[in-house]
Amino acid sequence: MKNKVTPSRQGDLDCLCGFYSIANMMYWLYGNKIKRKTLFKSLLQRYSQHWPLIECLTTGMGSAQMDILLNDLSQSRYRKYPVTVTQPFKSQSSLSKTRILRAIQSYLEGNDSRAIIIRDQFHWSVVIHADSQNLYFFDSSSYRKKARSRYSLRYEEGKLQLYPDGIYFIERGEVNS
């Protein structure tokens, strides 16, 4: 028996975590009202109107692509499930990791109608809770909990790099009938 052979898992061979993060964020905020497979397909179709899907499958998406997909939620069939999206760190200079992580914790504290989509050098994910030590995720892959000390604003060996333009604060609105 081959004891060192393991199968590939979701995310090992594709870079679709950006799509999963949007679908998971909407599901977190709206529950069973969101049909994730239908939303996922809609996001893929929208993406392919602007860029070759093969590029996303092999290299992932950046913040510019995420901006368009999140903006499209308010103009598509999902407009009846409104979300307010802000990027509080996109244009700010003199940011610190501590300031960003405190803002994330403060934004999510005691409010289950909020979530944060966040990007590091490997992955897009949904942060649903934060405390003084950790970030907690609703994730398509292996992220469940990450220590705040694992993050950095610059590349550091063994750290997860935060991208200020890849942090989206999202709040659920009132469902439109």
mmCIF file of the C-alpha atoms, coordinates in Angstrom:
data_MODEL
# 
_entry.id   MODEL 
# 
loop_
_atom_site.group_PDB 
_atom_site.id 
_atom_site.type_symbol 
_atom_site.label_atom_id 
_atom_site.label_alt_id 
_atom_site.label_comp_id 
_atom_site.label_asym_id 
_atom_site.label_entity_id 
_atom_site.label_seq_id 
_atom_site.pdbx_PDB_ins_code 
_atom_site.Cartn_x 
_atom_site.Cartn_y 
_atom_site.Cartn_z 
_atom_site.occupancy 
_atom_site.B_iso_or_equiv 
_atom_site.pdbx_formal_charge 
_atom_site.auth_seq_id 
_atom_site.auth_comp_id 
_atom_site.auth_asym_id 
_atom_site.auth_atom_id 
_atom_site.pdbx_PDB_model_num 
ATOM 1   C CA . MET A 1 1   ? 0.000   0.000  0.000   1.00 0.00 ? 1   MET A CA 1 
ATOM 2   C CA . LYS A 1 2   ? 1.216   3.504  -0.830  1.00 0.00 ? 2   LYS A CA 1 
ATOM 3   C CA . ASN A 1 3   ? 1.188   5.182  2.575   1.00 0.00 ? 3   ASN A CA 1 
ATOM 4   C CA . LYS A 1 4   ? 2.423   8.610  1.418   1.00 0.00 ? 4   LYS A CA 1 
ATOM 5   C CA . VAL A 1 5   ? -0.047  9.041  -1.426  1.00 0.00 ? 5   VAL A CA 1 
ATOM 6   C CA . THR A 1 6   ? -2.959  11.410 -0.732  1.00 0.00 ? 6   THR A CA 1 
ATOM 7   C CA . PRO A 1 7   ? -5.689  12.669 -3.035  1.00 0.00 ? 7   PRO A CA 1 
ATOM 8   C CA . SER A 1 8   ? -5.935  16.283 -4.122  1.00 0.00 ? 8   SER A CA 1 
ATOM 9   C CA . ARG A 1 9   ? -8.576  18.296 -2.292  1.00 0.00 ? 9   ARG A CA 1 
ATOM 10  C CA . GLN A 1 10  ? -10.710 21.220 -3.354  1.00 0.00 ? 10  GLN A CA 1 
ATOM 11  C CA . GLY A 1 11  ? -8.355  24.138 -3.815  1.00 0.00 ? 11  GLY A CA 1 
ATOM 12  C CA . ASP A 1 12  ? -5.212  22.080 -4.392  1.00 0.00 ? 12  ASP A CA 1 
ATOM 13  C CA . LEU A 1 13  ? -5.494  22.270 -8.181  1.00 0.00 ? 13  LEU A CA 1 
ATOM 14  C CA . ASP A 1 14  ? -7.792  25.220 -8.744  1.00 0.00 ? 14  ASP A CA 1 
ATOM 15  C CA . CYS A 1 15  ? -7.914  28.776 -7.498  1.00 0.00 ? 15  CYS A CA 1 
ATOM 16  C CA . LEU A 1 16  ? -11.646 29.270 -7.044  1.00 0.00 ? 16  LEU A CA 1 
ATOM 17  C CA . CYS A 1 17  ? -11.533 30.381 -3.402  1.00 0.00 ? 17  CYS A CA 1 
ATOM 18  C CA . GLY A 1 18  ? -12.601 33.917 -4.355  1.00 0.00 ? 18  GLY A CA 1 
ATOM 19  C CA . PHE A 1 19  ? -15.867 32.555 -5.738  1.00 0.00 ? 19  PHE A CA 1 
ATOM 20  C CA . TYR A 1 20  ? -16.321 30.322 -2.706  1.00 0.00 ? 20  TYR A CA 1 
ATOM 21  C CA . SER A 1 21  ? -15.724 33.263 -0.366  1.00 0.00 ? 21  SER A CA 1 
ATOM 22  C CA . ILE A 1 22  ? -18.558 35.259 -1.970  1.00 0.00 ? 22  ILE A CA 1 
ATOM 23  C CA . ALA A 1 23  ? -20.941 32.292 -1.948  1.00 0.00 ? 23  ALA A CA 1 
ATOM 24  C CA . ASN A 1 24  ? -20.031 31.463 1.654   1.00 0.00 ? 24  ASN A CA 1 
ATOM 25  C CA . MET A 1 25  ? -20.338 35.097 2.759   1.00 0.00 ? 25  MET A CA 1 
ATOM 26  C CA . MET A 1 26  ? -23.842 35.364 1.274   1.00 0.00 ? 26  MET A CA 1 
ATOM 27  C CA . TYR A 1 27  ? -24.822 32.028 2.842   1.00 0.00 ? 27  TYR A CA 1 
ATOM 28  C CA . TRP A 1 28  ? -23.443 33.117 6.226   1.00 0.00 ? 28  TRP A CA 1 
ATOM 29  C CA . LEU A 1 29  ? -25.469 36.336 6.088   1.00 0.00 ? 29  LEU A CA 1 
ATOM 30  C CA . TYR A 1 30  ? -28.700 34.987 4.534   1.00 0.00 ? 30  TYR A CA 1 
ATOM 31  C CA . GLY A 1 31  ? -28.705 31.260 5.305   1.00 0.00 ? 31  GLY A CA 1 
ATOM 32  C CA . ASN A 1 32  ? -30.813 28.859 3.253   1.00 0.00 ? 32  ASN A CA 1 
ATOM 33  C CA . LYS A 1 33  ? -32.265 31.703 1.183   1.00 0.00 ? 33  LYS A CA 1 
ATOM 34  C CA . ILE A 1 34  ? -29.017 31.604 -0.783  1.00 0.00 ? 34  ILE A CA 1 
ATOM 35  C CA . LYS A 1 35  ? -28.617 28.736 -3.201  1.00 0.00 ? 35  LYS A CA 1 
ATOM 36  C CA . ARG A 1 36  ? -24.833 28.505 -3.250  1.00 0.00 ? 36  ARG A CA 1 
ATOM 37  C CA . LYS A 1 37  ? -24.491 26.447 -6.407  1.00 0.00 ? 37  LYS A CA 1 
ATOM 38  C CA . THR A 1 38  ? -26.695 28.876 -8.355  1.00 0.00 ? 38  THR A CA 1 
ATOM 39  C CA . LEU A 1 39  ? -24.794 31.866 -6.975  1.00 0.00 ? 39  LEU A CA 1 
ATOM 40  C CA . PHE A 1 40  ? -21.456 30.182 -7.746  1.00 0.00 ? 40  PHE A CA 1 
ATOM 41  C CA . LYS A 1 41  ? -22.528 29.600 -11.351 1.00 0.00 ? 41  LYS A CA 1 
ATOM 42  C CA . SER A 1 42  ? -23.700 33.217 -11.652 1.00 0.00 ? 42  SER A CA 1 
ATOM 43  C CA . LEU A 1 43  ? -20.351 34.465 -10.344 1.00 0.00 ? 43  LEU A CA 1 
ATOM 44  C CA . LEU A 1 44  ? -18.436 32.288 -12.802 1.00 0.00 ? 44  LEU A CA 1 
ATOM 45  C CA . GLN A 1 45  ? -20.557 33.586 -15.683 1.00 0.00 ? 45  GLN A CA 1 
ATOM 46  C CA . ARG A 1 46  ? -20.024 37.203 -14.621 1.00 0.00 ? 46  ARG A CA 1 
ATOM 47  C CA . TYR A 1 47  ? -16.283 36.683 -14.261 1.00 0.00 ? 47  TYR A CA 1 
ATOM 48  C CA . SER A 1 48  ? -16.039 35.089 -17.711 1.00 0.00 ? 48  SER A CA 1 
ATOM 49  C CA . GLN A 1 49  ? -17.658 38.197 -19.257 1.00 0.00 ? 49  GLN A CA 1 
ATOM 50  C CA . HIS A 1 50  ? -14.542 40.170 -18.277 1.00 0.00 ? 50  HIS A CA 1 
ATOM 51  C CA . TRP A 1 51  ? -11.653 37.719 -18.085 1.00 0.00 ? 51  TRP A CA 1 
ATOM 52  C CA . PRO A 1 52  ? -10.714 34.241 -19.304 1.00 0.00 ? 52  PRO A CA 1 
ATOM 53  C CA . LEU A 1 53  ? -11.901 31.721 -16.732 1.00 0.00 ? 53  LEU A CA 1 
ATOM 54  C CA . ILE A 1 54  ? -8.793  29.590 -17.311 1.00 0.00 ? 54  ILE A CA 1 
ATOM 55  C CA . GLU A 1 55  ? -6.673  32.377 -15.771 1.00 0.00 ? 55  GLU A CA 1 
ATOM 56  C CA . CYS A 1 56  ? -8.722  32.361 -12.592 1.00 0.00 ? 56  CYS A CA 1 
ATOM 57  C CA . LEU A 1 57  ? -8.648  28.581 -12.407 1.00 0.00 ? 57  LEU A CA 1 
ATOM 58  C CA . THR A 1 58  ? -4.861  28.548 -12.526 1.00 0.00 ? 58  THR A CA 1 
ATOM 59  C CA . THR A 1 59  ? -3.769  31.805 -10.862 1.00 0.00 ? 59  THR A CA 1 
ATOM 60  C CA . GLY A 1 60  ? -6.756  33.008 -8.828  1.00 0.00 ? 60  GLY A CA 1 
ATOM 61  C CA . MET A 1 61  ? -8.365  36.416 -8.728  1.00 0.00 ? 61  MET A CA 1 
ATOM 62  C CA . GLY A 1 62  ? -7.167  39.738 -7.477  1.00 0.00 ? 62  GLY A CA 1 
ATOM 63  C CA . SER A 1 63  ? -8.957  42.578 -5.749  1.00 0.00 ? 63  SER A CA 1 
ATOM 64  C CA . ALA A 1 64  ? -10.059 44.190 -9.037  1.00 0.00 ? 64  ALA A CA 1 
ATOM 65  C CA . GLN A 1 65  ? -11.979 41.054 -9.987  1.00 0.00 ? 65  GLN A CA 1 
ATOM 66  C CA . MET A 1 66  ? -13.423 40.726 -6.481  1.00 0.00 ? 66  MET A CA 1 
ATOM 67  C CA . ASP A 1 67  ? -14.581 44.372 -6.661  1.00 0.00 ? 67  ASP A CA 1 
ATOM 68  C CA . ILE A 1 68  ? -16.602 43.668 -9.801  1.00 0.00 ? 68  ILE A CA 1 
ATOM 69  C CA . LEU A 1 69  ? -18.133 40.443 -8.510  1.00 0.00 ? 69  LEU A CA 1 
ATOM 70  C CA . LEU A 1 70  ? -19.182 42.001 -5.202  1.00 0.00 ? 70  LEU A CA 1 
ATOM 71  C CA . ASN A 1 71  ? -20.582 45.049 -6.996  1.00 0.00 ? 71  ASN A CA 1 
ATOM 72  C CA . ASP A 1 72  ? -22.537 42.768 -9.328  1.00 0.00 ? 72  ASP A CA 1 
ATOM 73  C CA . LEU A 1 73  ? -24.457 41.299 -6.375  1.00 0.00 ? 73  LEU A CA 1 
ATOM 74  C CA . SER A 1 74  ? -26.459 44.534 -6.145  1.00 0.00 ? 74  SER A CA 1 
ATOM 75  C CA . GLN A 1 75  ? -27.297 44.431 -9.857  1.00 0.00 ? 75  GLN A CA 1 
ATOM 76  C CA . SER A 1 76  ? -28.062 40.739 -10.327 1.00 0.00 ? 76  SER A CA 1 
ATOM 77  C CA . ARG A 1 77  ? -30.830 38.454 -9.136  1.00 0.00 ? 77  ARG A CA 1 
ATOM 78  C CA . TYR A 1 78  ? -29.169 38.697 -5.693  1.00 0.00 ? 78  TYR A CA 1 
ATOM 79  C CA . ARG A 1 79  ? -30.110 42.362 -5.268  1.00 0.00 ? 79  ARG A CA 1 
ATOM 80  C CA . LYS A 1 80  ? -33.047 41.186 -3.149  1.00 0.00 ? 80  LYS A CA 1 
ATOM 81  C CA . TYR A 1 81  ? -30.395 40.093 -0.629  1.00 0.00 ? 81  TYR A CA 1 
ATOM 82  C CA . PRO A 1 82  ? -28.593 43.414 -0.224  1.00 0.00 ? 82  PRO A CA 1 
ATOM 83  C CA . VAL A 1 83  ? -25.130 43.786 1.205   1.00 0.00 ? 83  VAL A CA 1 
ATOM 84  C CA . THR A 1 84  ? -23.192 46.925 1.949   1.00 0.00 ? 84  THR A CA 1 
ATOM 85  C CA . VAL A 1 85  ? -19.554 46.482 0.974   1.00 0.00 ? 85  VAL A CA 1 
ATOM 86  C CA . THR A 1 86  ? -16.754 48.774 2.115   1.00 0.00 ? 86  THR A CA 1 
ATOM 87  C CA . GLN A 1 87  ? -12.997 48.588 1.841   1.00 0.00 ? 87  GLN A CA 1 
ATOM 88  C CA . PRO A 1 88  ? -11.845 50.590 4.855   1.00 0.00 ? 88  PRO A CA 1 
ATOM 89  C CA . PHE A 1 89  ? -8.117  50.123 4.216   1.00 0.00 ? 89  PHE A CA 1 
ATOM 90  C CA . LYS A 1 90  ? -7.955  50.413 0.422   1.00 0.00 ? 90  LYS A CA 1 
ATOM 91  C CA . SER A 1 91  ? -6.658  53.977 0.161   1.00 0.00 ? 91  SER A CA 1 
ATOM 92  C CA . GLN A 1 92  ? -5.100  54.383 3.575   1.00 0.00 ? 92  GLN A CA 1 
ATOM 93  C CA . SER A 1 93  ? -1.408  54.824 4.147   1.00 0.00 ? 93  SER A CA 1 
ATOM 94  C CA . SER A 1 94  ? 0.490   54.263 7.387   1.00 0.00 ? 94  SER A CA 1 
ATOM 95  C CA . LEU A 1 95  ? -1.469  51.136 8.208   1.00 0.00 ? 95  LEU A CA 1 
ATOM 96  C CA . SER A 1 96  ? -0.337  48.667 10.806  1.00 0.00 ? 96  SER A CA 1 
ATOM 97  C CA . LYS A 1 97  ? -1.258  45.027 11.195  1.00 0.00 ? 97  LYS A CA 1 
ATOM 98  C CA . THR A 1 98  ? -2.476  45.760 14.720  1.00 0.00 ? 98  THR A CA 1 
ATOM 99  C CA . ARG A 1 99  ? -4.767  48.548 13.533  1.00 0.00 ? 99  ARG A CA 1 
ATOM 100 C CA . ILE A 1 100 ? -6.283  46.378 10.791  1.00 0.00 ? 100 ILE A CA 1 
ATOM 101 C CA . LEU A 1 101 ? -6.847  43.390 13.086  1.00 0.00 ? 101 LEU A CA 1 
ATOM 102 C CA . ARG A 1 102 ? -8.386  45.560 15.809  1.00 0.00 ? 102 ARG A CA 1 
ATOM 103 C CA . ALA A 1 103 ? -10.734 47.112 13.248  1.00 0.00 ? 103 ALA A CA 1 
ATOM 104 C CA . ILE A 1 104 ? -11.737 43.627 12.062  1.00 0.00 ? 104 ILE A CA 1 
ATOM 105 C CA . GLN A 1 105 ? -12.463 42.551 15.640  1.00 0.00 ? 105 GLN A CA 1 
ATOM 106 C CA . SER A 1 106 ? -14.429 45.726 16.371  1.00 0.00 ? 106 SER A CA 1 
ATOM 107 C CA . TYR A 1 107 ? -16.470 45.463 13.148  1.00 0.00 ? 107 TYR A CA 1 
ATOM 108 C CA . LEU A 1 108 ? -17.535 41.880 13.829  1.00 0.00 ? 108 LEU A CA 1 
ATOM 109 C CA . GLU A 1 109 ? -18.005 42.156 17.589  1.00 0.00 ? 109 GLU A CA 1 
ATOM 110 C CA . GLY A 1 110 ? -21.501 41.112 18.618  1.00 0.00 ? 110 GLY A CA 1 
ATOM 111 C CA . ASN A 1 111 ? -22.977 41.505 15.137  1.00 0.00 ? 111 ASN A CA 1 
ATOM 112 C CA . ASP A 1 112 ? -23.987 38.378 13.198  1.00 0.00 ? 112 ASP A CA 1 
ATOM 113 C CA . SER A 1 113 ? -25.212 40.452 10.246  1.00 0.00 ? 113 SER A CA 1 
ATOM 114 C CA . ARG A 1 114 ? -21.604 41.199 9.291   1.00 0.00 ? 114 ARG A CA 1 
ATOM 115 C CA . ALA A 1 115 ? -18.744 39.294 7.705   1.00 0.00 ? 115 ALA A CA 1 
ATOM 116 C CA . ILE A 1 116 ? -15.381 40.147 6.198   1.00 0.00 ? 116 ILE A CA 1 
ATOM 117 C CA . ILE A 1 117 ? -13.895 38.777 3.010   1.00 0.00 ? 117 ILE A CA 1 
ATOM 118 C CA . ILE A 1 118 ? -10.127 38.782 3.353   1.00 0.00 ? 118 ILE A CA 1 
ATOM 119 C CA . ARG A 1 119 ? -7.231  37.897 1.081   1.00 0.00 ? 119 ARG A CA 1 
ATOM 120 C CA . ASP A 1 120 ? -3.756  36.660 1.865   1.00 0.00 ? 120 ASP A CA 1 
ATOM 121 C CA . GLN A 1 121 ? -1.102  35.476 -0.574  1.00 0.00 ? 121 GLN A CA 1 
ATOM 122 C CA . PHE A 1 122 ? -2.686  32.030 -0.773  1.00 0.00 ? 122 PHE A CA 1 
ATOM 123 C CA . HIS A 1 123 ? -6.395  32.315 -0.257  1.00 0.00 ? 123 HIS A CA 1 
ATOM 124 C CA . TRP A 1 124 ? -9.640  34.321 -0.119  1.00 0.00 ? 124 TRP A CA 1 
ATOM 125 C CA . SER A 1 125 ? -11.797 33.548 2.905   1.00 0.00 ? 125 SER A CA 1 
ATOM 126 C CA . VAL A 1 126 ? -14.639 34.793 5.092   1.00 0.00 ? 126 VAL A CA 1 
ATOM 127 C CA . VAL A 1 127 ? -13.894 36.016 8.615   1.00 0.00 ? 127 VAL A CA 1 
ATOM 128 C CA . ILE A 1 128 ? -16.935 35.682 10.883  1.00 0.00 ? 128 ILE A CA 1 
ATOM 129 C CA . HIS A 1 129 ? -15.431 36.392 14.289  1.00 0.00 ? 129 HIS A CA 1 
ATOM 130 C CA . ALA A 1 130 ? -12.258 37.794 15.811  1.00 0.00 ? 130 ALA A CA 1 
ATOM 131 C CA . ASP A 1 131 ? -10.932 38.071 19.322  1.00 0.00 ? 131 ASP A CA 1 
ATOM 132 C CA . SER A 1 132 ? -7.686  39.373 20.784  1.00 0.00 ? 132 SER A CA 1 
ATOM 133 C CA . GLN A 1 133 ? -5.808  36.227 19.723  1.00 0.00 ? 133 GLN A CA 1 
ATOM 134 C CA . ASN A 1 134 ? -7.448  34.752 16.596  1.00 0.00 ? 134 ASN A CA 1 
ATOM 135 C CA . LEU A 1 135 ? -9.492  35.223 13.459  1.00 0.00 ? 135 LEU A CA 1 
ATOM 136 C CA . TYR A 1 136 ? -12.269 32.652 12.894  1.00 0.00 ? 136 TYR A CA 1 
ATOM 137 C CA . PHE A 1 137 ? -13.372 31.621 9.414   1.00 0.00 ? 137 PHE A CA 1 
ATOM 138 C CA . PHE A 1 138 ? -16.355 30.252 7.478   1.00 0.00 ? 138 PHE A CA 1 
ATOM 139 C CA . ASP A 1 139 ? -14.142 28.779 4.804   1.00 0.00 ? 139 ASP A CA 1 
ATOM 140 C CA . SER A 1 140 ? -14.151 26.586 1.718   1.00 0.00 ? 140 SER A CA 1 
ATOM 141 C CA . SER A 1 141 ? -10.803 25.031 2.536   1.00 0.00 ? 141 SER A CA 1 
ATOM 142 C CA . SER A 1 142 ? -8.813  24.439 5.691   1.00 0.00 ? 142 SER A CA 1 
ATOM 143 C CA . TYR A 1 143 ? -9.053  27.836 7.395   1.00 0.00 ? 143 TYR A CA 1 
ATOM 144 C CA . ARG A 1 144 ? -10.991 27.552 10.650  1.00 0.00 ? 144 ARG A CA 1 
ATOM 145 C CA . LYS A 1 145 ? -8.946  29.630 13.069  1.00 0.00 ? 145 LYS A CA 1 
ATOM 146 C CA . LYS A 1 146 ? -5.704  31.549 12.545  1.00 0.00 ? 146 LYS A CA 1 
ATOM 147 C CA . ALA A 1 147 ? -3.687  33.322 15.193  1.00 0.00 ? 147 ALA A CA 1 
ATOM 148 C CA . ARG A 1 148 ? -3.433  37.073 14.661  1.00 0.00 ? 148 ARG A CA 1 
ATOM 149 C CA . SER A 1 149 ? 0.322   36.712 15.146  1.00 0.00 ? 149 SER A CA 1 
ATOM 150 C CA . ARG A 1 150 ? 0.457   34.719 11.866  1.00 0.00 ? 150 ARG A CA 1 
ATOM 151 C CA . TYR A 1 151 ? -0.353  37.864 9.834   1.00 0.00 ? 151 TYR A CA 1 
ATOM 152 C CA . SER A 1 152 ? 1.889   40.552 8.412   1.00 0.00 ? 152 SER A CA 1 
ATOM 153 C CA . LEU A 1 153 ? 1.480   43.500 6.045   1.00 0.00 ? 153 LEU A CA 1 
ATOM 154 C CA . ARG A 1 154 ? 4.691   42.595 4.207   1.00 0.00 ? 154 ARG A CA 1 
ATOM 155 C CA . TYR A 1 155 ? 6.067   39.347 2.963   1.00 0.00 ? 155 TYR A CA 1 
ATOM 156 C CA . GLU A 1 156 ? 7.619   37.399 5.827   1.00 0.00 ? 156 GLU A CA 1 
ATOM 157 C CA . GLU A 1 157 ? 8.561   33.741 5.659   1.00 0.00 ? 157 GLU A CA 1 
ATOM 158 C CA . GLY A 1 158 ? 5.898   31.657 7.412   1.00 0.00 ? 158 GLY A CA 1 
ATOM 159 C CA . LYS A 1 159 ? 3.412   34.554 7.718   1.00 0.00 ? 159 LYS A CA 1 
ATOM 160 C CA . LEU A 1 160 ? 0.142   35.266 5.945   1.00 0.00 ? 160 LEU A CA 1 
ATOM 161 C CA . GLN A 1 161 ? 0.353   38.581 4.143   1.00 0.00 ? 161 GLN A CA 1 
ATOM 162 C CA . LEU A 1 162 ? -2.591  40.957 4.459   1.00 0.00 ? 162 LEU A CA 1 
ATOM 163 C CA . TYR A 1 163 ? -3.503  43.044 1.416   1.00 0.00 ? 163 TYR A CA 1 
ATOM 164 C CA . PRO A 1 164 ? -5.301  46.244 2.485   1.00 0.00 ? 164 PRO A CA 1 
ATOM 165 C CA . ASP A 1 165 ? -7.205  46.393 -0.835  1.00 0.00 ? 165 ASP A CA 1 
ATOM 166 C CA . GLY A 1 166 ? -8.264  42.754 -0.312  1.00 0.00 ? 166 GLY A CA 1 
ATOM 167 C CA . ILE A 1 167 ? -10.213 43.328 2.903   1.00 0.00 ? 167 ILE A CA 1 
ATOM 168 C CA . TYR A 1 168 ? -13.969 43.821 2.432   1.00 0.00 ? 168 TYR A CA 1 
ATOM 169 C CA . PHE A 1 169 ? -16.291 44.681 5.315   1.00 0.00 ? 169 PHE A CA 1 
ATOM 170 C CA . ILE A 1 170 ? -19.764 43.413 4.439   1.00 0.00 ? 170 ILE A CA 1 
ATOM 171 C CA . GLU A 1 171 ? -23.067 43.988 6.174   1.00 0.00 ? 171 GLU A CA 1 
ATOM 172 C CA . ARG A 1 172 ? -26.402 42.322 5.448   1.00 0.00 ? 172 ARG A CA 1 
ATOM 173 C CA . GLY A 1 173 ? -29.315 44.592 4.569   1.00 0.00 ? 173 GLY A CA 1 
ATOM 174 C CA . GLU A 1 174 ? -33.059 44.092 4.745   1.00 0.00 ? 174 GLU A CA 1 
ATOM 175 C CA . VAL A 1 175 ? -34.369 41.428 2.380   1.00 0.00 ? 175 VAL A CA 1 
ATOM 176 C CA . ASN A 1 176 ? -36.316 42.929 -0.523  1.00 0.00 ? 176 ASN A CA 1 
ATOM 177 C CA . SER A 1 177 ? -39.443 41.010 -1.485  1.00 0.00 ? 177 SER A CA 1 
# 
